[in-house]
Amino acid sequence: MEDPRGCLAEAELRRHPRGRRGDRRFDVVAVQEVGGNLRALRYLLKVLGEDWAFILTDVTLGKDGNNERLAFLFDTRRVKPSGLACELVMPLEQETGVSAGGLERQFARTPYAVSFLSSGQTFTLITL
């Protein structure tokens, strides 16, 4: 019997490049450090099957960003995007109560949030 709450995972393609067809253990997978070449990501989606879809961020440029991006893979039979997909950034000009220099350096890769709907419940995942 499948768990109605769903299952989440986080992975790096470099460390887990292969899978087996039908080996479905998760409903949503946050994949970090996706490089400019999407070959491994496309292969993973092919292995997962036609019921899987993805949401992909743009590339983070610069030395710290390493030209990488984030991806959220999800089983469309169990999870649907609810419409929210955004970067989480604190504008430097906004009043925060943090010292002036405290916000100059945030994250190398901007945290990204995506909201999903499953079994009538909405949930939001954030990568860091």
PDB file of C-alpha atoms in Angstrom:
ATOM      1  CA  MET A   1       0.000   0.000   0.000  1.00  0.00           C
ATOM      2  CA  GLU A   2       1.360   3.411  -0.949  1.00  0.00           C
ATOM      3  CA  ASP A   3       1.868   6.048   1.707  1.00  0.00           C
ATOM      4  CA  PRO A   4      -0.783   8.776   1.134  1.00  0.00           C
ATOM      5  CA  ARG A   5       1.551  11.398   2.612  1.00  0.00           C
ATOM      6  CA  GLY A   6       4.045  11.001  -0.245  1.00  0.00           C
ATOM      7  CA  CYS A   7       7.810  10.659  -0.173  1.00  0.00           C
ATOM      8  CA  LEU A   8      10.506  13.286  -0.747  1.00  0.00           C
ATOM      9  CA  ALA A   9      14.168  12.981  -1.668  1.00  0.00           C
ATOM     10  CA  GLU A  10      17.204  15.145  -2.415  1.00  0.00           C
ATOM     11  CA  ALA A  11      20.043  14.026  -4.656  1.00  0.00           C
ATOM     12  CA  GLU A  12      23.002  15.023  -6.779  1.00  0.00           C
ATOM     13  CA  LEU A  13      23.105  13.412 -10.232  1.00  0.00           C
ATOM     14  CA  ARG A  14      26.868  13.101 -10.054  1.00  0.00           C
ATOM     15  CA  ARG A  15      26.552  10.733  -7.082  1.00  0.00           C
ATOM     16  CA  HIS A  16      23.464   8.821  -8.243  1.00  0.00           C
ATOM     17  CA  PRO A  17      23.643   8.748 -12.061  1.00  0.00           C
ATOM     18  CA  ARG A  18      21.820   5.479 -12.668  1.00  0.00           C
ATOM     19  CA  GLY A  19      18.476   4.035 -11.723  1.00  0.00           C
ATOM     20  CA  ARG A  20      16.212   1.150 -12.588  1.00  0.00           C
ATOM     21  CA  ARG A  21      12.930   1.464 -14.419  1.00  0.00           C
ATOM     22  CA  GLY A  22      10.066   0.943 -11.992  1.00  0.00           C
ATOM     23  CA  ASP A  23      12.228   1.619  -8.911  1.00  0.00           C
ATOM     24  CA  ARG A  24       9.928   4.388  -7.619  1.00  0.00           C
ATOM     25  CA  ARG A  25      10.490   5.252  -4.006  1.00  0.00           C
ATOM     26  CA  PHE A  26       9.823   8.987  -4.013  1.00  0.00           C
ATOM     27  CA  ASP A  27       7.130  11.326  -5.313  1.00  0.00           C
ATOM     28  CA  VAL A  28       9.280  14.489  -5.419  1.00  0.00           C
ATOM     29  CA  VAL A  29      13.056  14.693  -5.760  1.00  0.00           C
ATOM     30  CA  ALA A  30      15.031  17.924  -5.401  1.00  0.00           C
ATOM     31  CA  VAL A  31      18.165  17.571  -7.519  1.00  0.00           C
ATOM     32  CA  GLN A  32      20.964  20.000  -6.736  1.00  0.00           C
ATOM     33  CA  GLU A  33      24.095  20.929  -8.683  1.00  0.00           C
ATOM     34  CA  VAL A  34      22.624  20.222 -12.112  1.00  0.00           C
ATOM     35  CA  GLY A  35      25.280  21.371 -14.577  1.00  0.00           C
ATOM     36  CA  GLY A  36      24.831  23.081 -17.908  1.00  0.00           C
ATOM     37  CA  ASN A  37      24.796  19.724 -19.691  1.00  0.00           C
ATOM     38  CA  LEU A  38      21.376  18.219 -19.002  1.00  0.00           C
ATOM     39  CA  ARG A  39      22.210  14.759 -20.361  1.00  0.00           C
ATOM     40  CA  ALA A  40      22.181  13.062 -16.922  1.00  0.00           C
ATOM     41  CA  LEU A  41      18.898  14.751 -15.997  1.00  0.00           C
ATOM     42  CA  ARG A  42      17.292  13.662 -19.284  1.00  0.00           C
ATOM     43  CA  TYR A  43      18.542  10.124 -18.731  1.00  0.00           C
ATOM     44  CA  LEU A  44      17.103  10.074 -15.212  1.00  0.00           C
ATOM     45  CA  LEU A  45      13.707  11.246 -16.488  1.00  0.00           C
ATOM     46  CA  LYS A  46      13.778   8.543 -19.161  1.00  0.00           C
ATOM     47  CA  VAL A  47      14.511   5.896 -16.521  1.00  0.00           C
ATOM     48  CA  LEU A  48      11.749   7.204 -14.243  1.00  0.00           C
ATOM     49  CA  GLY A  49       9.205   7.031 -17.071  1.00  0.00           C
ATOM     50  CA  GLU A  50       6.640   9.209 -18.800  1.00  0.00           C
ATOM     51  CA  ASP A  51       4.714   9.932 -15.586  1.00  0.00           C
ATOM     52  CA  TRP A  52       7.573  12.073 -14.282  1.00  0.00           C
ATOM     53  CA  ALA A  53       7.981  15.789 -14.977  1.00  0.00           C
ATOM     54  CA  PHE A  54      10.336  18.498 -13.761  1.00  0.00           C
ATOM     55  CA  ILE A  55      10.738  22.153 -12.859  1.00  0.00           C
ATOM     56  CA  LEU A  56      14.186  23.565 -13.572  1.00  0.00           C
ATOM     57  CA  THR A  57      15.786  26.822 -12.424  1.00  0.00           C
ATOM     58  CA  ASP A  58      18.052  28.971 -14.515  1.00  0.00           C
ATOM     59  CA  VAL A  59      21.838  28.628 -14.229  1.00  0.00           C
ATOM     60  CA  THR A  60      23.576  30.416 -11.357  1.00  0.00           C
ATOM     61  CA  LEU A  61      26.443  32.291 -12.957  1.00  0.00           C
ATOM     62  CA  GLY A  62      29.761  33.214 -11.388  1.00  0.00           C
ATOM     63  CA  LYS A  63      32.482  31.372  -9.543  1.00  0.00           C
ATOM     64  CA  ASP A  64      30.347  30.553  -6.495  1.00  0.00           C
ATOM     65  CA  GLY A  65      27.347  29.483  -8.590  1.00  0.00           C
ATOM     66  CA  ASN A  66      29.513  27.158 -10.692  1.00  0.00           C
ATOM     67  CA  ASN A  67      27.059  27.446 -13.620  1.00  0.00           C
ATOM     68  CA  GLU A  68      24.733  25.020 -11.871  1.00  0.00           C
ATOM     69  CA  ARG A  69      20.978  24.929 -11.427  1.00  0.00           C
ATOM     70  CA  LEU A  70      18.348  23.127  -9.357  1.00  0.00           C
ATOM     71  CA  ALA A  71      15.644  20.742 -10.495  1.00  0.00           C
ATOM     72  CA  PHE A  72      12.515  19.373  -8.874  1.00  0.00           C
ATOM     73  CA  LEU A  73      11.414  16.045 -10.370  1.00  0.00           C
ATOM     74  CA  PHE A  74       7.947  14.801  -9.509  1.00  0.00           C
ATOM     75  CA  ASP A  75       5.620  11.904 -10.208  1.00  0.00           C
ATOM     76  CA  THR A  76       2.579  13.470 -11.910  1.00  0.00           C
ATOM     77  CA  ARG A  77       0.374  10.589 -10.737  1.00  0.00           C
ATOM     78  CA  ARG A  78       0.867  11.689  -7.123  1.00  0.00           C
ATOM     79  CA  VAL A  79       1.946  15.341  -7.199  1.00  0.00           C
ATOM     80  CA  LYS A  80       1.034  18.439  -9.232  1.00  0.00           C
ATOM     81  CA  PRO A  81       2.708  21.859  -9.175  1.00  0.00           C
ATOM     82  CA  SER A  82       0.395  24.299  -7.393  1.00  0.00           C
ATOM     83  CA  GLY A  83       1.675  27.364  -9.240  1.00  0.00           C
ATOM     84  CA  LEU A  84       4.358  28.818  -6.955  1.00  0.00           C
ATOM     85  CA  ALA A  85       7.978  28.715  -8.107  1.00  0.00           C
ATOM     86  CA  CYS A  86      10.337  31.445  -6.909  1.00  0.00           C
ATOM     87  CA  GLU A  87      13.775  32.482  -5.750  1.00  0.00           C
ATOM     88  CA  LEU A  88      14.139  33.543  -2.127  1.00  0.00           C
ATOM     89  CA  VAL A  89      16.189  36.730  -2.006  1.00  0.00           C
ATOM     90  CA  MET A  90      16.245  39.555   0.514  1.00  0.00           C
ATOM     91  CA  PRO A  91      16.541  42.852  -1.387  1.00  0.00           C
ATOM     92  CA  LEU A  92      19.431  44.914  -0.024  1.00  0.00           C
ATOM     93  CA  GLU A  93      17.295  48.049   0.092  1.00  0.00           C
ATOM     94  CA  GLN A  94      14.550  46.462   2.236  1.00  0.00           C
ATOM     95  CA  GLU A  95      14.484  47.216   5.984  1.00  0.00           C
ATOM     96  CA  THR A  96      15.417  43.970   7.728  1.00  0.00           C
ATOM     97  CA  GLY A  97      17.028  44.883  11.022  1.00  0.00           C
ATOM     98  CA  VAL A  98      20.244  43.260   9.788  1.00  0.00           C
ATOM     99  CA  SER A  99      23.459  45.306   9.647  1.00  0.00           C
ATOM    100  CA  ALA A 100      24.264  46.977   6.317  1.00  0.00           C
ATOM    101  CA  GLY A 101      26.981  44.452   5.485  1.00  0.00           C
ATOM    102  CA  GLY A 102      24.981  41.457   6.694  1.00  0.00           C
ATOM    103  CA  LEU A 103      22.988  41.042   3.472  1.00  0.00           C
ATOM    104  CA  GLU A 104      25.739  41.807   0.969  1.00  0.00           C
ATOM    105  CA  ARG A 105      26.673  38.149   0.793  1.00  0.00           C
ATOM    106  CA  GLN A 106      23.713  35.815   0.763  1.00  0.00           C
ATOM    107  CA  PHE A 107      23.789  32.309  -0.749  1.00  0.00           C
ATOM    108  CA  ALA A 108      26.096  31.225  -3.592  1.00  0.00           C
ATOM    109  CA  ARG A 109      23.031  29.645  -5.192  1.00  0.00           C
ATOM    110  CA  THR A 110      19.804  31.428  -4.428  1.00  0.00           C
ATOM    111  CA  PRO A 111      17.357  29.248  -2.460  1.00  0.00           C
ATOM    112  CA  TYR A 112      14.468  28.191  -4.670  1.00  0.00           C
ATOM    113  CA  ALA A 113      10.951  27.334  -3.546  1.00  0.00           C
ATOM    114  CA  VAL A 114       8.367  25.281  -5.436  1.00  0.00           C
ATOM    115  CA  SER A 115       4.891  24.491  -4.175  1.00  0.00           C
ATOM    116  CA  PHE A 116       3.089  21.233  -4.953  1.00  0.00           C
ATOM    117  CA  LEU A 117      -0.370  19.775  -4.396  1.00  0.00           C
ATOM    118  CA  SER A 118      -0.901  16.170  -3.315  1.00  0.00           C
ATOM    119  CA  SER A 119      -3.972  14.488  -1.830  1.00  0.00           C
ATOM    120  CA  GLY A 120      -5.670  17.868  -1.371  1.00  0.00           C
ATOM    121  CA  GLN A 121      -2.727  19.319   0.583  1.00  0.00           C
ATOM    122  CA  THR A 122      -0.318  22.002  -0.610  1.00  0.00           C
ATOM    123  CA  PHE A 123       3.324  21.879   0.468  1.00  0.00           C
ATOM    124  CA  THR A 124       6.353  23.967  -0.449  1.00  0.00           C
ATOM    125  CA  LEU A 125       9.909  22.663  -0.864  1.00  0.00           C
ATOM    126  CA  ILE A 126      12.920  24.945  -0.534  1.00  0.00           C
ATOM    127  CA  THR A 127      16.430  24.026  -1.616  1.00  0.00           C
ATOM    128  CA  LEU A 128      19.463  25.519   0.098  1.00  0.00           C
TER     129      LEU A 128
END
